[in-house]
Coordinates of C-alpha atoms in Angstrom, one line a residue:
Chain A
M52 CA 61.3 20.6 -97.0
S53 CA 58.5 20.6 -99.4
A54 CA 58.2 19.2 -102.7
A55 CA 58.6 22.5 -104.4
G56 CA 61.8 23.1 -102.6
R57 CA 60.8 26.1 -100.2
G58 CA 60.1 25.7 -96.4
V59 CA 57.3 27.5 -95.0
V60 CA 57.5 27.8 -91.1
V61 CA 55.0 28.9 -88.7
T62 CA 56.6 31.5 -86.2
G63 CA 53.4 33.0 -84.5
M64 CA 49.8 32.1 -83.9
G65 CA 47.0 34.2 -82.2
A66 CA 43.2 33.5 -81.7
T67 CA 40.2 35.0 -79.9
T68 CA 37.3 32.0 -79.9
P69 CA 34.5 30.8 -77.8
L70 CA 36.8 28.8 -75.7
G71 CA 39.1 31.4 -74.7
G72 CA 40.6 35.0 -75.6
D73 CA 44.0 33.4 -77.0
V74 CA 45.6 30.3 -78.4
Q75 CA 46.5 28.8 -75.0
A76 CA 43.3 29.0 -73.7
T77 CA 41.5 27.7 -77.1
W78 CA 43.9 24.8 -76.7
D79 CA 43.1 23.9 -73.1
G80 CA 39.5 24.2 -74.0
L81 CA 39.8 21.8 -77.0
L82 CA 41.9 19.2 -74.8
A83 CA 39.3 19.4 -72.2
G84 CA 36.6 18.7 -74.7
A85 CA 34.9 21.8 -73.4
S86 CA 32.0 23.7 -75.1
G87 CA 31.9 27.3 -76.3
T88 CA 28.3 27.1 -77.0
R89 CA 25.9 29.5 -74.7
P90 CA 22.4 30.8 -74.7
I91 CA 21.8 34.2 -76.7
E92 CA 21.2 36.9 -74.0
D93 CA 18.7 38.5 -76.2
D94 CA 15.1 38.4 -76.9
W95 CA 15.4 38.1 -81.0
P96 CA 15.6 34.0 -80.9
S97 CA 12.0 34.0 -79.3
R98 CA 10.6 37.2 -80.8
F99 CA 11.3 35.7 -84.3
E100 CA 10.3 32.2 -83.2
L101 CA 13.8 30.8 -84.1
P102 CA 14.4 27.1 -83.5
V103 CA 17.8 28.1 -82.1
D104 CA 18.6 30.2 -79.2
Y105 CA 22.1 29.6 -78.9
A106 CA 25.6 30.1 -80.4
S107 CA 29.2 29.7 -80.0
Q108 CA 30.0 33.4 -78.5
L109 CA 33.5 35.0 -77.9
A110 CA 34.8 34.2 -74.6
V111 CA 36.4 37.5 -74.2
E112 CA 34.9 40.7 -75.8
P113 CA 36.8 42.7 -78.1
S114 CA 36.0 45.8 -75.8
E115 CA 37.9 44.3 -73.0
I116 CA 41.1 44.6 -75.3
L117 CA 40.6 47.3 -77.9
K118 CA 40.5 51.0 -77.1
R119 CA 37.2 52.8 -77.5
V120 CA 37.9 54.5 -80.9
E121 CA 39.0 51.3 -82.2
M122 CA 35.7 49.5 -81.1
R123 CA 33.7 52.5 -82.9
R124 CA 35.5 52.4 -86.1
L125 CA 36.0 48.6 -86.7
D126 CA 33.1 46.2 -87.3
R127 CA 33.1 43.2 -85.1
S128 CA 34.7 40.9 -87.7
E129 CA 37.5 43.4 -88.1
Q130 CA 37.8 43.7 -84.2
V131 CA 38.5 40.0 -83.8
A132 CA 40.9 40.0 -86.8
I133 CA 43.1 42.8 -85.0
V134 CA 43.1 41.0 -81.7
A135 CA 44.2 37.8 -83.0
A136 CA 46.6 39.2 -85.5
R137 CA 48.4 41.4 -82.6
Q138 CA 48.8 38.1 -80.6
A139 CA 50.3 36.4 -83.5
W140 CA 52.7 39.0 -84.4
E141 CA 53.8 39.5 -80.8
H142 CA 54.1 35.6 -80.7
A143 CA 56.5 35.7 -83.7
D144 CA 58.6 38.3 -82.2
L145 CA 58.4 40.9 -85.0
G146 CA 59.3 44.0 -83.2
D147 CA 57.1 47.2 -82.9
Y148 CA 55.3 48.4 -85.8
P149 CA 54.9 50.6 -87.9
A150 CA 58.4 51.1 -88.7
T151 CA 60.7 52.6 -86.1
E152 CA 64.2 53.8 -86.1
D153 CA 65.5 51.0 -84.0
G154 CA 65.2 48.7 -87.0
T155 CA 61.7 47.2 -86.0
P156 CA 59.6 45.4 -87.4
K157 CA 62.2 43.1 -88.6
V158 CA 60.4 42.5 -91.8
D159 CA 60.5 44.8 -94.7
G160 CA 57.0 46.3 -95.4
L161 CA 57.8 45.4 -99.4
R162 CA 58.3 41.9 -98.2
L163 CA 55.1 41.4 -96.0
A164 CA 51.8 40.5 -96.9
V165 CA 48.4 39.8 -95.1
V166 CA 45.9 37.5 -96.4
I167 CA 42.6 37.1 -94.3
G168 CA 39.5 35.6 -95.5
T169 CA 35.9 35.9 -94.0
G170 CA 32.5 34.2 -95.0
I171 CA 30.1 36.8 -94.4
G172 CA 32.0 40.3 -93.6
G173 CA 30.7 43.3 -91.9
A174 CA 27.0 42.2 -92.2
T175 CA 25.9 43.4 -88.5
T176 CA 27.2 46.9 -89.9
L177 CA 25.3 46.5 -92.8
L178 CA 22.2 45.8 -90.9
N179 CA 22.7 48.2 -88.2
Q180 CA 23.2 51.1 -90.7
D181 CA 20.3 50.3 -92.7
D182 CA 18.3 50.4 -89.8
L183 CA 19.7 54.0 -89.0
L184 CA 19.0 55.1 -92.5
E185 CA 15.6 53.7 -92.8
Q186 CA 14.6 55.2 -89.2
Q187 CA 16.6 58.3 -88.8
G188 CA 17.9 59.3 -92.4
L189 CA 21.3 59.8 -94.3
R190 CA 22.7 62.0 -91.5
K191 CA 23.0 59.4 -88.9
V192 CA 24.6 56.7 -91.5
A193 CA 28.2 56.4 -90.2
V194 CA 30.9 57.9 -92.1
L195 CA 33.0 54.3 -92.0
T196 CA 29.9 52.3 -93.0
I197 CA 31.3 50.8 -96.4
P198 CA 35.1 50.2 -94.9
M199 CA 33.2 48.6 -91.9
L200 CA 31.0 46.1 -94.1
M201 CA 33.4 45.3 -96.8
P202 CA 34.7 41.7 -96.7
N203 CA 38.3 42.8 -97.1
G204 CA 37.8 45.1 -94.0
P205 CA 39.7 42.6 -91.6
A206 CA 42.5 42.3 -94.0
A207 CA 42.9 45.6 -94.7
H208 CA 42.9 46.8 -91.3
V209 CA 45.7 44.4 -90.3
G210 CA 47.5 45.2 -93.3
L211 CA 47.4 49.0 -92.5
E212 CA 48.2 48.2 -89.1
F213 CA 51.6 46.3 -89.8
G214 CA 52.4 48.2 -93.1
A215 CA 51.9 45.2 -95.3
A216 CA 52.9 46.9 -98.5
A217 CA 53.7 43.4 -100.7
G218 CA 49.9 42.8 -100.9
I219 CA 46.5 42.5 -98.7
H220 CA 44.1 39.8 -100.1
A221 CA 40.7 38.6 -98.4
P222 CA 39.7 35.2 -100.0
V223 CA 35.9 34.7 -99.7
S224 CA 35.0 30.9 -99.9
A225 CA 32.5 30.6 -97.3
C226 CA 34.0 28.0 -94.3
A227 CA 36.9 27.4 -96.2
S228 CA 38.2 30.9 -96.2
G229 CA 40.5 31.0 -93.2
A230 CA 42.3 27.7 -94.7
E231 CA 42.3 29.4 -98.3
A232 CA 43.9 32.5 -96.8
I233 CA 46.7 30.5 -95.4
A234 CA 46.9 28.3 -98.8
W235 CA 47.1 32.0 -100.5
G236 CA 49.8 33.0 -98.0
W237 CA 51.8 29.7 -98.6
R238 CA 51.8 30.3 -102.2
M239 CA 53.3 33.8 -102.1
L240 CA 55.9 32.6 -99.8
Q241 CA 56.7 29.7 -102.2
A242 CA 56.9 32.2 -105.1
D243 CA 59.4 34.3 -103.0
E244 CA 57.2 37.1 -103.2
V245 CA 57.3 37.9 -99.8
D246 CA 59.3 37.0 -96.5
V247 CA 56.2 37.0 -94.2
V248 CA 52.8 36.4 -94.3
V249 CA 50.0 37.2 -91.6
A250 CA 47.1 34.9 -92.7
G251 CA 44.0 33.7 -91.2
G252 CA 40.3 34.3 -91.0
A253 CA 37.7 36.2 -89.2
E254 CA 34.0 35.9 -88.4
A255 CA 31.6 37.7 -86.3
C256 CA 28.1 37.4 -87.7
I257 CA 25.8 36.1 -84.9
A258 CA 22.6 38.2 -85.9
P259 CA 18.9 37.2 -86.3
I260 CA 19.0 37.2 -90.3
T261 CA 22.1 34.7 -90.3
L262 CA 21.0 32.5 -87.8
A263 CA 17.6 32.5 -89.5
G264 CA 19.0 32.0 -93.0
F265 CA 21.0 29.0 -91.8
C266 CA 17.7 27.5 -89.8
Q267 CA 15.9 28.0 -93.3
A268 CA 18.9 26.2 -95.0
R269 CA 18.1 23.2 -92.5
T270 CA 21.7 23.2 -91.5
M271 CA 21.6 24.3 -87.6
A272 CA 21.6 21.7 -84.6
T273 CA 18.2 22.1 -83.4
G274 CA 16.2 21.0 -80.3
W275 CA 19.2 20.9 -77.8
E276 CA 17.7 22.1 -74.3
D277 CA 21.6 22.1 -73.2
P278 CA 23.4 24.2 -75.6
T279 CA 26.7 22.6 -74.7
L280 CA 25.3 19.4 -76.4
A281 CA 24.2 20.9 -79.6
S282 CA 27.5 20.5 -81.6
R283 CA 28.5 17.0 -82.0
P284 CA 30.2 15.8 -84.9
F285 CA 30.4 12.2 -85.9
D286 CA 27.9 11.4 -83.1
A287 CA 25.0 9.2 -84.1
K288 CA 22.5 12.1 -82.8
R289 CA 24.2 15.0 -84.4
N290 CA 21.5 16.8 -86.5
G291 CA 23.5 20.3 -87.7
F292 CA 26.2 22.7 -86.6
V293 CA 26.2 25.6 -83.9
L294 CA 27.1 29.2 -85.3
G295 CA 30.2 30.6 -84.2
E296 CA 32.3 33.8 -83.9
G297 CA 36.1 34.4 -83.5
S298 CA 39.4 34.4 -85.4
G299 CA 42.6 32.7 -85.8
I300 CA 45.8 34.1 -87.4
V301 CA 49.4 32.9 -88.0
V302 CA 52.5 34.2 -88.9
M303 CA 54.4 32.0 -91.7
E304 CA 57.8 33.0 -92.9
R305 CA 60.2 31.7 -95.5
E306 CA 62.5 28.9 -93.4
E307 CA 65.4 31.0 -94.7
F308 CA 64.4 34.0 -93.4
A309 CA 62.7 33.0 -90.1
K310 CA 66.3 31.0 -89.6
A311 CA 68.6 34.2 -90.3
R312 CA 66.5 36.0 -87.7
G313 CA 66.5 33.4 -85.3
A314 CA 62.6 33.1 -85.0
T315 CA 61.2 30.3 -83.1
V316 CA 59.5 27.7 -85.4
H317 CA 56.4 26.0 -84.1
G318 CA 55.7 24.0 -87.1
R319 CA 55.5 23.8 -90.9
I320 CA 52.7 24.3 -93.6
A321 CA 54.4 21.4 -95.9
G322 CA 51.7 21.5 -98.5
I323 CA 48.3 23.1 -99.5
G324 CA 45.6 21.5 -101.7
T325 CA 42.6 23.3 -103.2
S326 CA 39.9 22.0 -105.2
A327 CA 35.9 22.5 -106.1
D328 CA 33.4 19.8 -105.9
A329 CA 31.3 21.3 -108.9
Y330 CA 28.5 19.5 -107.6
H331 CA 26.0 21.6 -105.6
I332 CA 26.0 24.8 -103.8
T333 CA 25.5 23.7 -100.5
A334 CA 25.6 19.9 -100.2
P335 CA 29.1 18.1 -100.3
D336 CA 29.7 15.4 -102.8
P337 CA 28.5 12.3 -101.0
E338 CA 31.4 10.1 -102.6
G339 CA 34.0 12.7 -101.5
V340 CA 35.9 13.2 -104.8
G341 CA 36.7 17.0 -104.7
Q342 CA 37.6 16.8 -100.9
S343 CA 40.0 13.9 -101.7
R344 CA 41.4 15.6 -104.5
A345 CA 42.3 18.5 -102.1
I346 CA 43.7 16.3 -99.6
A347 CA 45.8 14.3 -102.3
S348 CA 47.0 17.6 -103.8
A349 CA 48.2 18.7 -100.0
L350 CA 50.2 15.5 -99.7
R351 CA 51.7 15.9 -103.1
T352 CA 52.8 19.3 -102.6
A353 CA 54.2 18.7 -99.1
G354 CA 56.1 15.5 -101.0
L355 CA 54.4 13.3 -98.2
E356 CA 53.1 9.7 -98.6
P357 CA 49.5 9.0 -97.3
S358 CA 51.2 6.5 -94.9
D359 CA 52.9 9.6 -93.2
V360 CA 49.8 11.2 -92.1
G361 CA 49.1 10.2 -88.6
H362 CA 46.2 12.6 -88.0
V363 CA 43.3 14.5 -89.7
N364 CA 41.6 17.6 -88.1
C365 CA 38.3 17.3 -89.9
H366 CA 36.1 20.1 -91.0
A367 CA 33.1 18.0 -89.8
T368 CA 30.6 20.5 -88.9
S369 CA 27.9 18.2 -87.2
T370 CA 25.8 17.7 -90.0
P371 CA 24.3 14.4 -90.9
V372 CA 25.5 14.4 -94.6
G373 CA 28.6 16.3 -94.2
D374 CA 30.3 14.6 -91.5
V375 CA 30.3 11.1 -93.4
A376 CA 31.2 12.5 -96.6
E377 CA 34.4 13.8 -95.4
T378 CA 35.2 10.3 -93.9
V379 CA 35.0 8.7 -97.4
A380 CA 37.5 11.5 -98.7
V381 CA 39.8 10.6 -95.8
R382 CA 39.7 7.1 -96.6
K383 CA 40.1 7.7 -100.4
A384 CA 42.9 10.1 -99.9
V385 CA 44.7 9.0 -96.8
G386 CA 43.4 5.5 -95.9
D387 CA 41.7 3.8 -92.6
H388 CA 45.1 4.6 -90.5
P389 CA 44.8 8.3 -89.5
V390 CA 43.6 9.5 -85.9
L391 CA 40.5 12.0 -86.6
T392 CA 39.2 14.9 -84.4
A393 CA 36.7 17.4 -85.2
P394 CA 37.2 20.6 -83.1
K395 CA 33.7 22.2 -84.0
G396 CA 32.1 20.0 -81.0
S397 CA 34.1 22.3 -78.7
L398 CA 34.3 25.5 -80.9
G399 CA 31.1 25.4 -82.9
H400 CA 31.4 26.6 -86.4
L401 CA 33.5 29.7 -86.9
L402 CA 32.6 29.9 -90.6
G403 CA 35.4 32.0 -92.3
A404 CA 37.4 31.8 -89.0
A405 CA 37.2 28.1 -88.5
G406 CA 39.9 26.9 -91.1
A407 CA 42.5 29.3 -89.6
V408 CA 41.7 28.4 -85.7
E409 CA 41.5 24.7 -86.7
A410 CA 44.9 24.9 -88.5
I411 CA 46.4 26.5 -85.2
A412 CA 44.7 23.2 -83.3
T413 CA 46.5 21.1 -85.9
I414 CA 50.1 22.7 -85.5
L415 CA 49.8 22.2 -81.9
A416 CA 48.4 18.6 -82.0
V417 CA 51.8 18.0 -84.1
R418 CA 54.1 20.2 -81.8
E419 CA 52.5 18.6 -78.6
G420 CA 51.8 15.0 -79.9
L421 CA 48.3 15.3 -78.7
V422 CA 45.2 15.1 -80.2
P423 CA 42.2 16.6 -78.7
P424 CA 38.9 14.8 -78.4
T425 CA 35.7 15.6 -80.2
A426 CA 33.4 17.0 -77.7
N427 CA 30.0 15.3 -77.4
L428 CA 31.2 12.3 -79.4
T429 CA 29.5 9.4 -77.4
D430 CA 27.7 7.2 -79.9
L431 CA 29.9 7.1 -83.1
D432 CA 27.9 7.0 -86.2
S433 CA 28.0 3.8 -87.9
D434 CA 28.7 5.0 -91.3
V435 CA 32.0 6.4 -89.7
E436 CA 34.4 3.5 -90.1
L437 CA 37.3 5.5 -88.8
D438 CA 39.4 5.9 -85.7
V439 CA 37.8 9.4 -84.0
V440 CA 38.8 10.4 -80.9
G441 CA 36.4 10.9 -78.2
G442 CA 36.4 11.4 -74.3
E443 CA 39.8 12.3 -73.7
A444 CA 42.8 13.5 -75.7
R445 CA 45.1 11.0 -77.1
K446 CA 48.8 10.9 -77.1
V447 CA 50.1 10.3 -80.8
T448 CA 53.5 11.2 -82.2
L449 CA 52.8 12.7 -85.4
D450 CA 55.2 12.9 -88.5
A451 CA 52.2 15.0 -90.6
A452 CA 48.9 15.9 -90.3
I453 CA 46.1 17.2 -92.3
N454 CA 43.7 19.8 -91.8
D455 CA 40.4 19.8 -93.8
S456 CA 38.0 23.0 -94.7
F457 CA 35.1 23.0 -96.7
G458 CA 32.6 25.7 -97.6
F459 CA 29.2 26.2 -99.2
G460 CA 29.8 26.6 -102.8
G461 CA 31.9 23.2 -103.0
H462 CA 35.3 24.8 -102.1
N463 CA 37.8 22.6 -100.7
V464 CA 41.1 23.2 -98.8
A465 CA 43.6 20.6 -97.4
L466 CA 46.6 21.8 -95.4
A467 CA 49.5 19.6 -94.7
V468 CA 51.2 20.3 -91.5
T469 CA 54.7 18.7 -90.3
P470 CA 56.7 19.6 -87.1
A471 CA 59.3 22.1 -86.9
Chain B
M139 CA 24.8 81.7 -78.8
A140 CA 27.5 79.7 -77.2
T141 CA 30.8 81.3 -76.3
K142 CA 34.3 80.1 -77.6
E143 CA 35.2 79.1 -73.9
E144 CA 32.0 77.0 -73.8
I145 CA 32.7 75.3 -77.4
L146 CA 35.9 74.2 -76.8
P147 CA 35.5 71.6 -74.2
D148 CA 32.5 70.2 -76.0
L149 CA 34.5 70.3 -79.3
A150 CA 37.3 68.3 -77.8
S151 CA 35.3 65.8 -76.2
I152 CA 33.9 65.0 -79.8
V153 CA 37.5 64.8 -81.1
E154 CA 38.3 62.5 -78.6
E155 CA 35.3 60.3 -79.2
V156 CA 35.9 60.3 -82.8
A157 CA 39.6 60.0 -83.2
G158 CA 40.8 58.7 -80.0
V159 CA 42.8 61.8 -79.4
D160 CA 43.0 62.9 -75.7
A161 CA 40.9 66.0 -75.2
S162 CA 43.4 67.8 -73.3
E163 CA 45.4 67.8 -76.7
V164 CA 42.7 69.6 -78.3
T165 CA 43.8 73.1 -77.8
P166 CA 43.1 76.2 -80.4
E167 CA 46.4 76.5 -82.0
K168 CA 46.7 72.8 -83.1
S169 CA 46.0 71.7 -86.6
F170 CA 43.7 68.9 -87.2
V171 CA 45.7 67.3 -90.1
D172 CA 49.4 68.0 -89.0
D173 CA 49.1 68.0 -85.3
L174 CA 46.5 65.8 -84.2
D175 CA 46.7 63.2 -87.2
I176 CA 43.0 63.5 -88.0
D177 CA 42.1 62.1 -91.6
S178 CA 39.4 63.5 -93.6
L179 CA 36.7 60.8 -92.8
S180 CA 37.2 61.6 -89.4
M181 CA 36.5 65.3 -90.0
V182 CA 33.4 64.4 -91.5
E183 CA 32.5 62.8 -88.2
I184 CA 33.5 65.3 -86.3
A185 CA 31.5 67.7 -88.4
V186 CA 28.4 65.7 -88.0
Q187 CA 28.6 65.3 -84.4
A188 CA 29.4 69.2 -84.2
E189 CA 26.3 69.9 -86.1
D190 CA 24.1 68.0 -84.0
K191 CA 25.7 69.4 -80.5
F192 CA 25.9 72.7 -81.4
G193 CA 23.1 73.6 -84.0
V194 CA 25.0 74.6 -86.4
K195 CA 25.4 73.5 -90.6
I196 CA 29.0 72.8 -91.5
P197 CA 28.8 72.5 -95.5
D198 CA 31.6 70.4 -96.9
D199 CA 33.5 73.4 -98.4
E200 CA 33.1 75.2 -95.4
L201 CA 34.6 72.2 -93.4
A202 CA 37.7 72.1 -95.7
K203 CA 38.7 75.6 -94.6
L204 CA 38.7 74.3 -91.0
S205 CA 42.4 73.6 -90.5
T206 CA 43.0 74.4 -86.8
V207 CA 41.0 73.8 -83.8
S208 CA 40.5 77.5 -83.2
D209 CA 39.3 77.7 -87.2
A210 CA 36.6 75.5 -85.9
V211 CA 35.7 77.3 -82.7
D212 CA 35.3 80.5 -84.4
Y213 CA 33.2 78.9 -87.2
I214 CA 30.7 77.3 -84.5
S215 CA 30.7 80.3 -82.6
S216 CA 29.6 82.7 -85.5
H217 CA 27.0 80.2 -86.9
S218 CA 25.1 78.8 -83.9

């Protein structure tokens, strides 16, 4: 039971990531310390002389799952959201949708919300349609251009599919968007506005201009001949992140509602914390003040003590400054004792989807008592004075874990996860 | 000028491409909105593709009058 008095339970999870087309394949990849980073099979990295010619690309293309008409009408960021959301809905066993006469879905649309964030939105649609306008004129511009490029598109399409009439929201806070969506949904459940929330993040923007922009911001891992070695959080040789794509979606419910319908509970979002650095547009505060406030707030809303937290699933993107700043924040808010991991070594950086996919990894770590290793961690940075799992997954019994997510703009989100 | 028999299968495949309705469902008596569940944005897409395919102009006010598949086939046949 959380400090605020209402339990929020997780009853469904779905994902499509560079490690696999579903939650199980993604979790298996994390436990194995596998890498989802692959060369970009296109000529544009060399054509534009980009210092990066790899990315963490989807393991399973949406076109293998969705109908042709769905592929035409949805931006890639919307496609991945639909794929992951359908998995989560089915996992939660909420029944057929939209409403049918046999009493499914098992939630009233007026008590159902969807909250799905994205960092970038339908950037590739915007670029493609602008090319068409410039080269072939107005008549060739797709009728659905605007709903495909709008950043609330993933949330809107998923909400429409399930009939979420209580609200559809799309927080945009860069790389914290997916976690902020879960925090937003948690608040709606706490306020008893809804019984069920489908929440998470979606991102698909591997394109010349996004890669070029991140390269110019000097945030990308460069110079790696073997792409699978490029993302290496907390390792002494790390030099930036690897751009990724995918989606993670959870189904959260009010505990009483889930119990009454006999749903299987996989874990709890016991508390949430959000804060802002108010420090710099891209760099994190090296003292970790804002980040530690978010973690402390997640513990407070969960009614947990720092000593309860056995594990932190870190945001650590593999940048030299960011990873160390996060460990400062963890020491401040939690202490020296938790076991850390950084899933971006395997996943790459899924931007607006990262927080949601990694929240799922945190829920599974607590449920299974197993912390996945940080891929490519061979030589721990000497400034990191905490216990980071490298090499092989570690068995740990967990009463509580924290999942961190931070975004350009100084957005900080922490989720407190406890067992079912 | 294309005959109505020639237009129907091509129009049906455009409807399938745009709206995901099976081409065999696209028969003359069907209403786009009531029977085939096609929304107004999809109708605009169908019109744009039909204009390219059949070399006709379908202004928005004419498009609004095309309620059944046979309305569309008749319009295309008399304007192409």
